mmCIF file of C-alpha atoms in Angstrom:
data_model
loop_
_atom_site.group_PDB
_atom_site.id
_atom_site.type_symbol
_atom_site.label_atom_id
_atom_site.label_comp_id
_atom_site.label_asym_id
_atom_site.label_seq_id
_atom_site.Cartn_x
_atom_site.Cartn_y
_atom_site.Cartn_z
ATOM 1 C CA UNK S 1 -56.010 -133.355 -24.188
ATOM 2 C CA UNK S 2 -54.387 -134.426 -27.451
ATOM 3 C CA UNK S 3 -57.270 -136.783 -28.277
ATOM 4 C CA UNK S 4 -59.781 -133.997 -27.589
ATOM 5 C CA UNK S 5 -57.744 -131.587 -29.715
ATOM 6 C CA UNK S 6 -57.590 -134.045 -32.614
ATOM 7 C CA UNK S 7 -61.357 -134.402 -32.447
ATOM 8 C CA UNK S 8 -61.802 -130.629 -32.661
ATOM 9 C CA UNK S 9 -59.285 -130.410 -35.494
ATOM 10 C CA UNK S 10 -61.343 -132.950 -37.441
ATOM 11 C CA UNK S 11 -64.462 -130.783 -37.132
ATOM 12 C CA UNK S 12 -62.619 -127.502 -37.860
ATOM 13 C CA UNK S 13 -59.854 -128.744 -40.155
ATOM 14 C CA UNK S 14 -59.523 -125.614 -42.317
ATOM 15 C CA UNK S 15 -59.394 -123.214 -39.372
ATOM 16 C CA UNK S 16 -56.766 -125.248 -37.492
ATOM 17 C CA UNK S 17 -54.754 -125.725 -40.680
ATOM 18 C CA UNK S 18 -54.684 -121.950 -41.212
ATOM 19 C CA UNK S 19 -53.607 -121.390 -37.598
ATOM 20 C CA UNK S 20 -50.856 -124.014 -37.914
ATOM 21 C CA UNK S 21 -49.594 -122.446 -41.159
ATOM 22 C CA UNK S 22 -49.730 -119.020 -39.525
ATOM 23 C CA UNK S 23 -47.727 -120.249 -36.521
ATOM 24 C CA UNK S 24 -45.139 -122.042 -38.679
ATOM 25 C CA UNK S 25 -44.722 -119.080 -41.001
ATOM 26 C CA UNK S 26 -44.490 -116.603 -38.125
ATOM 27 C CA UNK S 27 -42.022 -118.643 -36.051
ATOM 28 C CA UNK S 28 -39.900 -119.328 -39.138
ATOM 29 C CA UNK S 29 -39.742 -115.660 -40.130
ATOM 30 C CA UNK S 30 -39.013 -114.544 -36.557
ATOM 31 C CA UNK S 31 -36.278 -117.184 -36.229
ATOM 32 C CA UNK S 32 -34.607 -116.235 -39.518
ATOM 33 C CA UNK S 33 -34.996 -112.525 -38.759
ATOM 34 C CA UNK S 34 -33.505 -112.934 -35.280
ATOM 35 C CA UNK S 35 -30.485 -114.792 -36.663
ATOM 36 C CA UNK S 36 -29.905 -112.222 -39.408
ATOM 37 C CA UNK S 37 -30.146 -109.366 -36.879
ATOM 38 C CA UNK S 38 -27.704 -111.084 -34.530
ATOM 39 C CA UNK S 39 -25.311 -111.744 -37.390
ATOM 40 C CA UNK S 40 -25.517 -108.186 -38.751
ATOM 41 C CA UNK S 41 -24.845 -106.747 -35.281
ATOM 42 C CA UNK S 42 -21.840 -109.056 -34.875
ATOM 43 C CA UNK S 43 -20.505 -107.960 -38.263
ATOM 44 C CA UNK S 44 -21.042 -104.315 -37.273
ATOM 45 C CA UNK S 45 -18.994 -104.802 -34.091
ATOM 46 C CA UNK S 46 -16.264 -106.528 -36.109
ATOM 47 C CA UNK S 47 -16.273 -103.647 -38.586
ATOM 48 C CA UNK S 48 -15.863 -101.041 -35.825
ATOM 49 C CA UNK S 49 -13.578 -103.271 -33.716
ATOM 50 C CA UNK S 50 -15.972 -103.161 -30.773
ATOM 51 C CA UNK S 51 -18.425 -100.619 -29.461
ATOM 52 C CA UNK S 52 -17.490 -97.370 -31.143
ATOM 53 C CA UNK S 53 -18.735 -95.260 -28.214
ATOM 54 C CA UNK S 54 -16.173 -96.994 -25.995
ATOM 55 C CA UNK S 55 -13.189 -95.947 -28.112
ATOM 56 C CA UNK S 56 -11.270 -92.932 -29.324
ATOM 57 C CA UNK S 57 -8.546 -92.462 -31.894
ATOM 58 C CA UNK S 58 -5.511 -90.187 -31.933
ATOM 59 C CA UNK S 59 -3.451 -89.323 -34.980
ATOM 60 C CA UNK S 60 0.225 -88.717 -34.246
ATOM 61 C CA UNK S 61 2.613 -87.254 -36.812
ATOM 62 C CA UNK S 62 6.253 -86.240 -36.858
ATOM 63 C CA UNK S 63 7.416 -82.876 -35.559
ATOM 64 C CA UNK S 64 9.851 -80.638 -37.480
ATOM 65 C CA UNK S 65 10.573 -83.344 -40.062
ATOM 66 C CA UNK S 66 11.707 -85.654 -37.277
ATOM 67 C CA UNK S 67 10.260 -89.146 -37.589
ATOM 68 C CA UNK S 68 8.272 -90.667 -34.740
ATOM 69 C CA UNK S 69 10.348 -92.502 -32.144
ATOM 70 C CA UNK S 70 8.313 -95.693 -31.775
ATOM 71 C CA UNK S 71 10.070 -96.875 -28.625
ATOM 72 C CA UNK S 72 9.290 -93.627 -26.778
ATOM 73 C CA UNK S 73 5.713 -93.642 -28.114
ATOM 74 C CA UNK S 74 5.171 -97.229 -26.953
ATOM 75 C CA UNK S 75 6.617 -96.402 -23.523
ATOM 76 C CA UNK S 76 4.267 -93.434 -23.181
ATOM 77 C CA UNK S 77 1.061 -95.225 -24.206
ATOM 78 C CA UNK S 78 1.899 -98.233 -22.010
ATOM 79 C CA UNK S 79 1.388 -95.979 -18.977
ATOM 80 C CA UNK S 80 -2.327 -96.036 -19.767
ATOM 81 C CA UNK S 81 -2.659 -99.827 -20.165
ATOM 82 C CA UNK S 82 -4.140 -100.283 -16.678
ATOM 83 C CA UNK S 83 -7.612 -99.186 -17.809
ATOM 84 C CA UNK S 84 -7.289 -98.983 -21.606
ATOM 85 C CA UNK S 85 -6.875 -101.384 -24.507
ATOM 86 C CA UNK S 86 -4.436 -99.780 -26.935
ATOM 87 C CA UNK S 87 -3.714 -100.489 -30.617
ATOM 88 C CA UNK S 88 -1.026 -98.842 -32.739
ATOM 89 C CA UNK S 89 -2.356 -98.446 -36.288
ATOM 90 C CA UNK S 90 -0.757 -97.420 -39.567
ATOM 91 C CA UNK S 91 2.151 -99.864 -39.852
ATOM 92 C CA UNK S 92 2.069 -102.029 -42.976
ATOM 93 C CA UNK S 93 4.292 -104.380 -44.940
ATOM 94 C CA UNK S 94 4.097 -106.213 -48.270
ATOM 95 C CA UNK S 95 4.522 -109.964 -48.449
ATOM 96 C CA UNK S 96 4.884 -112.323 -51.366
ATOM 97 C CA UNK S 97 2.851 -115.535 -51.410
ATOM 98 C CA UNK S 98 2.836 -118.275 -54.010
ATOM 99 C CA UNK S 99 -0.375 -116.944 -55.569
ATOM 100 C CA UNK S 100 -0.123 -113.220 -54.715
ATOM 101 C CA UNK S 101 2.813 -110.813 -54.909
ATOM 102 C CA UNK S 102 3.123 -107.592 -52.872
ATOM 103 C CA UNK S 103 0.106 -108.389 -50.699
ATOM 104 C CA UNK S 104 -0.431 -105.746 -48.016
ATOM 105 C CA UNK S 105 -0.159 -106.934 -44.427
ATOM 106 C CA UNK S 106 -1.211 -104.773 -41.469
ATOM 107 C CA UNK S 107 1.092 -104.862 -38.436
ATOM 108 C CA UNK S 108 -0.974 -104.183 -35.307
ATOM 109 C CA UNK S 109 0.887 -103.853 -31.953
ATOM 110 C CA UNK S 110 -1.446 -104.115 -28.946
ATOM 111 C CA UNK S 111 -1.279 -103.740 -25.166
ATOM 112 C CA UNK S 112 -3.820 -104.077 -22.354
ATOM 113 C CA UNK S 113 -3.899 -105.056 -18.702
ATOM 114 C CA UNK S 114 -7.491 -106.319 -18.652
ATOM 115 C CA UNK S 115 -9.078 -108.559 -21.253
ATOM 116 C CA UNK S 116 -10.818 -106.241 -23.778
ATOM 117 C CA UNK S 117 -14.616 -106.339 -24.115
ATOM 118 C CA UNK S 118 -14.079 -106.972 -27.824
ATOM 119 C CA UNK S 119 -11.488 -109.177 -29.498
ATOM 120 C CA UNK S 120 -11.234 -110.457 -33.065
ATOM 121 C CA UNK S 121 -13.057 -113.722 -33.678
ATOM 122 C CA UNK S 122 -10.544 -116.532 -33.204
ATOM 123 C CA UNK S 123 -10.901 -119.472 -35.596
ATOM 124 C CA UNK S 124 -7.771 -121.342 -34.448
ATOM 125 C CA UNK S 125 -5.719 -121.196 -31.262
ATOM 126 C CA UNK S 126 -6.208 -118.147 -29.046
ATOM 127 C CA UNK S 127 -5.584 -114.415 -28.838
ATOM 128 C CA UNK S 128 -2.809 -112.673 -26.909
ATOM 129 C CA UNK S 129 -3.264 -112.696 -23.151
ATOM 130 C CA UNK S 130 -2.949 -109.462 -21.161
ATOM 131 C CA UNK S 131 0.418 -110.644 -19.810
ATOM 132 C CA UNK S 132 1.714 -111.449 -23.297
ATOM 133 C CA UNK S 133 0.590 -108.065 -24.665
ATOM 134 C CA UNK S 134 2.765 -106.307 -22.055
ATOM 135 C CA UNK S 135 5.761 -108.621 -22.445
ATOM 136 C CA UNK S 136 8.724 -108.948 -24.804
ATOM 137 C CA UNK S 137 7.594 -112.424 -25.841
ATOM 138 C CA UNK S 138 7.607 -112.857 -29.607
ATOM 139 C CA UNK S 139 4.163 -114.318 -30.152
ATOM 140 C CA UNK S 140 1.588 -113.313 -32.723
ATOM 141 C CA UNK S 141 -1.971 -113.849 -33.949
ATOM 142 C CA UNK S 142 -2.426 -113.714 -37.713
ATOM 143 C CA UNK S 143 -5.494 -113.151 -39.890
ATOM 144 C CA UNK S 144 -6.997 -116.097 -41.745
ATOM 145 C CA UNK S 145 -6.008 -114.727 -45.169
ATOM 146 C CA UNK S 146 -2.369 -115.051 -44.044
ATOM 147 C CA UNK S 147 -2.858 -118.399 -42.297
ATOM 148 C CA UNK S 148 -4.639 -119.832 -45.342
ATOM 149 C CA UNK S 149 -1.514 -119.315 -47.437
ATOM 150 C CA UNK S 150 1.228 -119.981 -44.895
ATOM 151 C CA UNK S 151 -0.442 -122.792 -42.922
ATOM 152 C CA UNK S 152 -3.035 -124.465 -45.208
ATOM 153 C CA UNK S 153 -3.354 -127.424 -42.819
ATOM 154 C CA UNK S 154 -3.783 -125.195 -39.776
ATOM 155 C CA UNK S 155 -1.391 -123.934 -37.115
ATOM 156 C CA UNK S 156 0.274 -126.082 -34.458
ATOM 157 C CA UNK S 157 2.876 -125.799 -31.688
ATOM 158 C CA UNK S 158 5.643 -125.423 -34.277
ATOM 159 C CA UNK S 159 4.046 -122.676 -36.376
ATOM 160 C CA UNK S 160 6.319 -119.637 -36.808
ATOM 161 C CA UNK S 161 6.477 -116.688 -39.177
ATOM 162 C CA UNK S 162 9.255 -114.317 -40.182
ATOM 163 C CA UNK S 163 8.179 -110.828 -39.207
ATOM 164 C CA UNK S 164 10.620 -108.057 -40.097
ATOM 165 C CA UNK S 165 13.473 -110.586 -40.151
ATOM 166 C CA UNK S 166 12.543 -111.777 -36.666
ATOM 167 C CA UNK S 167 10.973 -115.109 -35.711
ATOM 168 C CA UNK S 168 7.507 -115.029 -34.085
ATOM 169 C CA UNK S 169 5.466 -117.960 -32.825
ATOM 170 C CA UNK S 170 1.899 -118.085 -34.173
ATOM 171 C CA UNK S 171 -0.527 -118.804 -31.334
ATOM 172 C CA UNK S 172 -3.826 -118.021 -33.064
ATOM 173 C CA UNK S 173 -5.713 -117.220 -36.262
ATOM 174 C CA UNK S 174 -8.220 -114.351 -36.390
ATOM 175 C CA UNK S 175 -11.375 -114.383 -38.512
ATOM 176 C CA UNK S 176 -12.371 -116.604 -41.398
ATOM 177 C CA UNK S 177 -12.081 -115.938 -45.116
ATOM 178 C CA UNK S 178 -15.707 -117.034 -45.602
ATOM 179 C CA UNK S 179 -17.008 -114.396 -43.210
ATOM 180 C CA UNK S 180 -14.807 -111.643 -44.648
ATOM 181 C CA UNK S 181 -13.756 -109.647 -41.570
ATOM 182 C CA UNK S 182 -11.492 -106.665 -42.227
ATOM 183 C CA UNK S 183 -8.651 -108.056 -40.067
ATOM 184 C CA UNK S 184 -7.942 -111.125 -42.224
ATOM 185 C CA UNK S 185 -4.580 -109.665 -43.331
ATOM 186 C CA UNK S 186 -3.619 -108.325 -39.891
ATOM 187 C CA UNK S 187 -0.761 -109.468 -37.662
ATOM 188 C CA UNK S 188 -1.293 -108.800 -33.937
ATOM 189 C CA UNK S 189 1.758 -108.699 -31.674
ATOM 190 C CA UNK S 190 2.785 -107.310 -28.245
ATOM 191 C CA UNK S 191 3.491 -103.582 -28.399
ATOM 192 C CA UNK S 192 7.104 -103.935 -27.186
ATOM 193 C CA UNK S 193 8.081 -106.598 -29.725
ATOM 194 C CA UNK S 194 7.634 -104.594 -32.938
ATOM 195 C CA UNK S 195 10.670 -105.504 -35.104
ATOM 196 C CA UNK S 196 13.201 -102.738 -35.761
ATOM 197 C CA UNK S 197 12.399 -102.845 -39.476
ATOM 198 C CA UNK S 198 8.962 -101.324 -38.819
ATOM 199 C CA UNK S 199 10.215 -98.653 -36.409
ATOM 200 C CA UNK S 200 12.131 -96.821 -39.113
ATOM 201 C CA UNK S 201 10.772 -93.883 -41.088
ATOM 202 C CA UNK S 202 7.502 -93.524 -39.187
ATOM 203 C CA UNK S 203 5.884 -90.247 -40.223
ATOM 204 C CA UNK S 204 2.301 -90.838 -39.113
ATOM 205 C CA UNK S 205 0.508 -93.340 -36.889
ATOM 206 C CA UNK S 206 -2.877 -93.713 -35.244
ATOM 207 C CA UNK S 207 -3.477 -94.781 -31.656
ATOM 208 C CA UNK S 208 -6.800 -96.433 -30.953
ATOM 209 C CA UNK S 209 -7.741 -96.472 -27.268
ATOM 210 C CA UNK S 210 -10.664 -98.523 -25.990
ATOM 211 C CA UNK S 211 -12.156 -98.695 -22.521
ATOM 212 C CA UNK S 212 -14.324 -101.502 -21.221
ATOM 213 C CA UNK S 213 -17.907 -100.363 -20.533
ATOM 214 C CA UNK S 214 -17.173 -96.644 -20.821
ATOM 215 C CA UNK S 215 -15.901 -93.864 -23.079
ATOM 216 C CA UNK S 216 -12.191 -92.990 -22.634
ATOM 217 C CA UNK S 217 -12.715 -89.205 -22.827
ATOM 218 C CA UNK S 218 -10.548 -88.419 -19.792
ATOM 219 C CA UNK S 219 -7.729 -90.721 -20.879
ATOM 220 C CA UNK S 220 -7.865 -89.219 -24.387
ATOM 221 C CA UNK S 221 -7.196 -85.702 -23.067
ATOM 222 C CA UNK S 222 -4.450 -86.901 -20.720
ATOM 223 C CA UNK S 223 -2.679 -88.872 -23.447
ATOM 224 C CA UNK S 224 -2.900 -86.038 -25.974
ATOM 225 C CA UNK S 225 -1.528 -83.548 -23.416
ATOM 226 C CA UNK S 226 1.370 -85.837 -22.579
ATOM 227 C CA UNK S 227 2.130 -86.425 -26.256
ATOM 228 C CA UNK S 228 2.228 -82.658 -26.853
ATOM 229 C CA UNK S 229 4.494 -81.961 -23.856
ATOM 230 C CA UNK S 230 6.841 -84.858 -24.595
ATOM 231 C CA UNK S 231 7.509 -83.614 -28.144
ATOM 232 C CA UNK S 232 7.388 -87.203 -29.390
ATOM 233 C CA UNK S 233 4.830 -86.340 -32.039
ATOM 234 C CA UNK S 234 2.030 -83.972 -32.909
ATOM 235 C CA UNK S 235 -1.308 -85.303 -31.691
ATOM 236 C CA UNK S 236 -4.861 -84.662 -32.856
ATOM 237 C CA UNK S 237 -8.130 -86.494 -32.275
ATOM 238 C CA UNK S 238 -9.626 -88.454 -35.172
ATOM 239 C CA UNK S 239 -13.371 -88.133 -35.715
ATOM 240 C CA UNK S 240 -14.831 -91.647 -35.731
ATOM 241 C CA UNK S 241 -18.450 -90.572 -35.218
ATOM 242 C CA UNK S 242 -19.376 -91.713 -38.745
ATOM 243 C CA UNK S 243 -18.818 -95.308 -37.645
ATOM 244 C CA UNK S 244 -20.995 -94.695 -34.590
ATOM 245 C CA UNK S 245 -23.800 -93.400 -36.814
ATOM 246 C CA UNK S 246 -23.553 -96.477 -39.047
ATOM 247 C CA UNK S 247 -23.708 -98.754 -36.020
ATOM 248 C CA UNK S 248 -26.732 -96.979 -34.550
ATOM 249 C CA UNK S 249 -28.503 -97.139 -37.914
ATOM 250 C CA UNK S 250 -27.890 -100.899 -38.035
ATOM 251 C CA UNK S 251 -29.306 -101.342 -34.534
ATOM 252 C CA UNK S 252 -32.356 -99.184 -35.273
ATOM 253 C CA UNK S 253 -33.105 -101.013 -38.525
ATOM 254 C CA UNK S 254 -32.685 -104.404 -36.828
ATOM 255 C CA UNK S 255 -34.962 -103.499 -33.915
ATOM 256 C CA UNK S 256 -37.565 -101.874 -36.174
ATOM 257 C CA UNK S 257 -37.590 -104.868 -38.534
ATOM 258 C CA UNK S 258 -37.958 -107.230 -35.570
ATOM 259 C CA UNK S 259 -40.944 -105.286 -34.195
ATOM 260 C CA UNK S 260 -42.644 -105.215 -37.619
ATOM 261 C CA UNK S 261 -42.140 -108.963 -38.107
ATOM 262 C CA UNK S 262 -43.456 -109.700 -34.606
ATOM 263 C CA UNK S 263 -46.497 -107.463 -35.182
ATOM 264 C CA UNK S 264 -47.294 -109.154 -38.508
ATOM 265 C CA UNK S 265 -46.883 -112.586 -36.934
ATOM 266 C CA UNK S 266 -49.249 -111.826 -34.055
ATOM 267 C CA UNK S 267 -51.762 -110.161 -36.404
ATOM 268 C CA UNK S 268 -51.853 -113.193 -38.695
ATOM 269 C CA UNK S 269 -52.390 -115.650 -35.871
ATOM 270 C CA UNK S 270 -55.021 -113.410 -34.243
ATOM 271 C CA UNK S 271 -56.905 -113.282 -37.564
ATOM 272 C CA UNK S 272 -56.835 -117.054 -37.940
ATOM 273 C CA UNK S 273 -57.864 -117.716 -34.343
ATOM 274 C CA UNK S 274 -60.658 -115.119 -34.633
ATOM 275 C CA UNK S 275 -61.987 -117.082 -37.582
ATOM 276 C CA UNK S 276 -61.866 -120.237 -35.446
ATOM 277 C CA UNK S 277 -63.669 -118.482 -32.580
ATOM 278 C CA UNK S 278 -66.408 -117.391 -34.967
ATOM 279 C CA UNK S 279 -66.900 -120.962 -36.189
ATOM 280 C CA UNK S 280 -66.977 -122.377 -32.655
ATOM 281 C CA UNK S 281 -69.324 -119.885 -31.000
ATOM 282 C CA UNK S 282 -72.152 -122.465 -30.741
ATOM 283 C CA UNK S 283 -69.716 -124.896 -29.099
ATOM 284 C CA UNK S 284 -68.789 -122.251 -26.525
ATOM 285 C CA UNK S 285 -72.460 -121.553 -25.840
ATOM 286 C CA UNK S 286 -73.172 -125.243 -25.163
ATOM 287 C CA UNK S 287 -70.090 -125.490 -22.931
ATOM 288 C CA UNK S 288 -71.315 -122.545 -20.864
ATOM 289 C CA UNK S 289 -74.817 -124.050 -20.522
ATOM 290 C CA UNK S 290 -73.243 -127.309 -19.336
ATOM 291 C CA UNK S 291 -71.513 -125.409 -16.539
ATOM 292 C CA UNK S 292 -68.132 -124.431 -18.026
ATOM 293 C CA UNK S 293 -66.886 -121.093 -16.761
ATOM 294 C CA UNK S 294 -65.268 -118.441 -18.946
ATOM 295 C CA UNK S 295 -61.982 -119.244 -17.240
ATOM 296 C CA UNK S 296 -62.255 -122.954 -18.181
ATOM 297 C CA UNK S 297 -63.066 -122.036 -21.770
ATOM 298 C CA UNK S 298 -60.076 -119.677 -21.832
ATOM 299 C CA UNK S 299 -57.738 -122.370 -20.452
ATOM 300 C CA UNK S 300 -59.034 -124.789 -23.069
ATOM 301 C CA UNK S 301 -58.204 -122.281 -25.824
ATOM 302 C CA UNK S 302 -54.743 -121.726 -24.332
ATOM 303 C CA UNK S 303 -54.103 -125.496 -24.247
ATOM 304 C CA UNK S 304 -55.082 -125.848 -27.880
ATOM 305 C CA UNK S 305 -52.848 -122.959 -28.994
ATOM 306 C CA UNK S 306 -50.000 -124.271 -26.841
ATOM 307 C CA UNK S 307 -50.173 -127.657 -28.570
ATOM 308 C CA UNK S 308 -50.218 -125.945 -31.965
ATOM 309 C CA UNK S 309 -47.245 -123.780 -30.916
ATOM 310 C CA UNK S 310 -45.193 -126.839 -29.896
ATOM 311 C CA UNK S 311 -46.066 -128.700 -33.115
ATOM 312 C CA UNK S 312 -45.223 -125.563 -35.154
ATOM 313 C CA UNK S 313 -41.852 -125.169 -33.418
ATOM 314 C CA UNK S 314 -41.002 -128.785 -34.268
ATOM 315 C CA UNK S 315 -42.002 -128.212 -37.895
ATOM 316 C CA UNK S 316 -39.850 -125.042 -37.993
ATOM 317 C CA UNK S 317 -36.879 -127.012 -36.627
ATOM 318 C CA UNK S 318 -37.245 -129.509 -39.494
ATOM 319 C CA UNK S 319 -37.598 -126.667 -42.008
ATOM 320 C CA UNK S 320 -34.370 -125.092 -40.730
ATOM 321 C CA UNK S 321 -32.521 -128.340 -41.362
ATOM 322 C CA UNK S 322 -33.827 -128.316 -44.936
ATOM 323 C CA UNK S 323 -33.512 -124.570 -45.653
ATOM 324 C CA UNK S 324 -30.047 -123.852 -44.219
ATOM 325 C CA UNK S 325 -28.132 -125.600 -47.059
ATOM 326 C CA UNK S 326 -30.386 -123.964 -49.678
ATOM 327 C CA UNK S 327 -29.943 -120.474 -48.174
ATOM 328 C CA UNK S 328 -26.154 -120.861 -48.181
ATOM 329 C CA UNK S 329 -26.102 -122.261 -51.695
ATOM 330 C CA UNK S 330 -28.308 -119.572 -53.262
ATOM 331 C CA UNK S 331 -27.397 -116.456 -51.272
ATOM 332 C CA UNK S 332 -23.843 -117.078 -50.035
ATOM 333 C CA UNK S 333 -22.558 -113.975 -51.846
ATOM 334 C CA UNK S 334 -24.417 -111.813 -49.284
ATOM 335 C CA UNK S 335 -22.000 -111.146 -46.420
ATOM 336 C CA UNK S 336 -24.630 -111.345 -43.668
ATOM 337 C CA UNK S 337 -25.766 -114.766 -44.928
ATOM 338 C CA UNK S 338 -22.282 -116.242 -45.317
ATOM 339 C CA UNK S 339 -22.304 -117.283 -41.691
ATOM 340 C CA UNK S 340 -26.074 -117.518 -41.302
ATOM 341 C CA UNK S 341 -26.570 -120.292 -38.767
ATOM 342 C CA UNK S 342 -29.668 -121.080 -36.738
ATOM 343 C CA UNK S 343 -28.251 -122.379 -33.450
ATOM 344 C CA UNK S 344 -30.048 -124.044 -30.560
ATOM 345 C CA UNK S 345 -29.991 -120.850 -28.498
ATOM 346 C CA UNK S 346 -31.846 -119.089 -31.295
ATOM 347 C CA UNK S 347 -34.423 -121.875 -31.589
ATOM 348 C CA UNK S 348 -35.026 -121.926 -27.825
ATOM 349 C CA UNK S 349 -35.381 -118.127 -27.789
ATOM 350 C CA UNK S 350 -37.862 -118.201 -30.660
ATOM 351 C CA UNK S 351 -39.807 -121.046 -29.024
ATOM 352 C CA UNK S 352 -40.100 -119.058 -25.801
ATOM 353 C CA UNK S 353 -41.192 -116.061 -27.869
ATOM 354 C CA UNK S 354 -43.866 -118.199 -29.532
ATOM 355 C CA UNK S 355 -45.133 -119.172 -26.066
ATOM 356 C CA UNK S 356 -45.389 -115.493 -25.154
ATOM 357 C CA UNK S 357 -47.289 -114.883 -28.397
ATOM 358 C CA UNK S 358 -49.571 -117.813 -27.518
ATOM 359 C CA UNK S 359 -50.332 -116.295 -24.110
ATOM 360 C CA UNK S 360 -51.094 -112.904 -25.694
ATOM 361 C CA UNK S 361 -53.357 -114.417 -28.334
ATOM 362 C CA UNK S 362 -55.113 -116.549 -25.715
ATOM 363 C CA UNK S 363 -55.840 -113.428 -23.665
ATOM 364 C CA UNK S 364 -57.189 -111.640 -26.776
ATOM 365 C CA UNK S 365 -59.435 -114.575 -27.655
ATOM 366 C CA UNK S 366 -60.524 -115.020 -24.027
ATOM 367 C CA UNK S 367 -61.736 -111.424 -24.002
ATOM 368 C CA UNK S 368 -63.619 -112.070 -27.258
ATOM 369 C CA UNK S 369 -65.317 -115.151 -25.812
ATOM 370 C CA UNK S 370 -66.425 -113.188 -22.736
ATOM 371 C CA UNK S 371 -67.963 -110.507 -24.945
ATOM 372 C CA UNK S 372 -69.857 -113.026 -27.103
ATOM 373 C CA UNK S 373 -73.601 -113.243 -26.542
ATOM 374 C CA UNK S 374 -73.529 -117.027 -26.409
ATOM 375 C CA UNK S 375 -77.152 -117.313 -25.187
ATOM 376 C CA UNK S 376 -78.234 -115.518 -28.350
ATOM 377 C CA UNK S 377 -76.298 -118.106 -30.363
ATOM 378 C CA UNK S 378 -78.409 -120.899 -28.853
ATOM 379 C CA UNK S 379 -81.631 -119.026 -29.609
ATOM 380 C CA UNK S 380 -80.548 -118.485 -33.232
ATOM 381 C CA UNK S 381 -79.804 -122.163 -33.636
#
């Protein structure tokens, strides 16, 4: 097959060269586009801390100039941990590092009974387990901006931080400075272990509730009713629909861009193969006279395009190895490209997609061959 293909390439060098370039260009663009879309969607989920349509937010504020009792608030929200992932937001502190003074640090108590569908990206160690989030164990996960300054060589079994004059063991690091997530200066800890220092003078907090695979509408109403009746704090729902709109826009743009790129890729290859079909119409006519069926001619075309697709995928793999360092060097200031990596899963997916494109193009060309008046071609010659 390969020997026969090489012979045909020799006689139709320009046409096959154009098809090969078309395949390489198309697979390369699809591969890069797929990776950028995947990365932008991941960044969107990090920005919204998971699927925004699976979460709600409640603002609680003090009643009659009486500050919020954190212990009572934590006890109340913990009742809903069986089917919700709960974050207490709005607690901050300022820390002094060697290179930065009065840096803001976000203190984020959490509780959940089931592993959440979204967790911060962990670059070292691990995140809090469900058991730890419900316990009084003084463990914490810190953002990479904090870890970079406190533990420049990385965390280990003996890594501890002073949090509100209390000692907490660091079990993980969230995010990476290079990627720029918005939780790089966040400290995650079990909801019951918030140091007393941070419980004082609380005038306003936010409670983010998230539910795996569903919207927590029912739990939102129940929690707000209980907060109102308990007189712990005034409660009102926070509108987070703007984040949902941003996320949907990102998805729509990504999908639309992917469809356009795929359409352009198929159109280019179809144009090049149509040119090849036009040049080889006499060859097809002779093959039919010698007894070849339309099906055999179609399978021959498919085999040729399949070989070109495999060769193109190999060329694209080599190009990725060469282009990745250049892309990072020239465009690293763009957030989406900071962690632009073409992994093997992406390459396999794109290769399978190129096979699907090959099948589609083979069908298109097969239909063209059937419609050709090949007998007329022989008469003309």
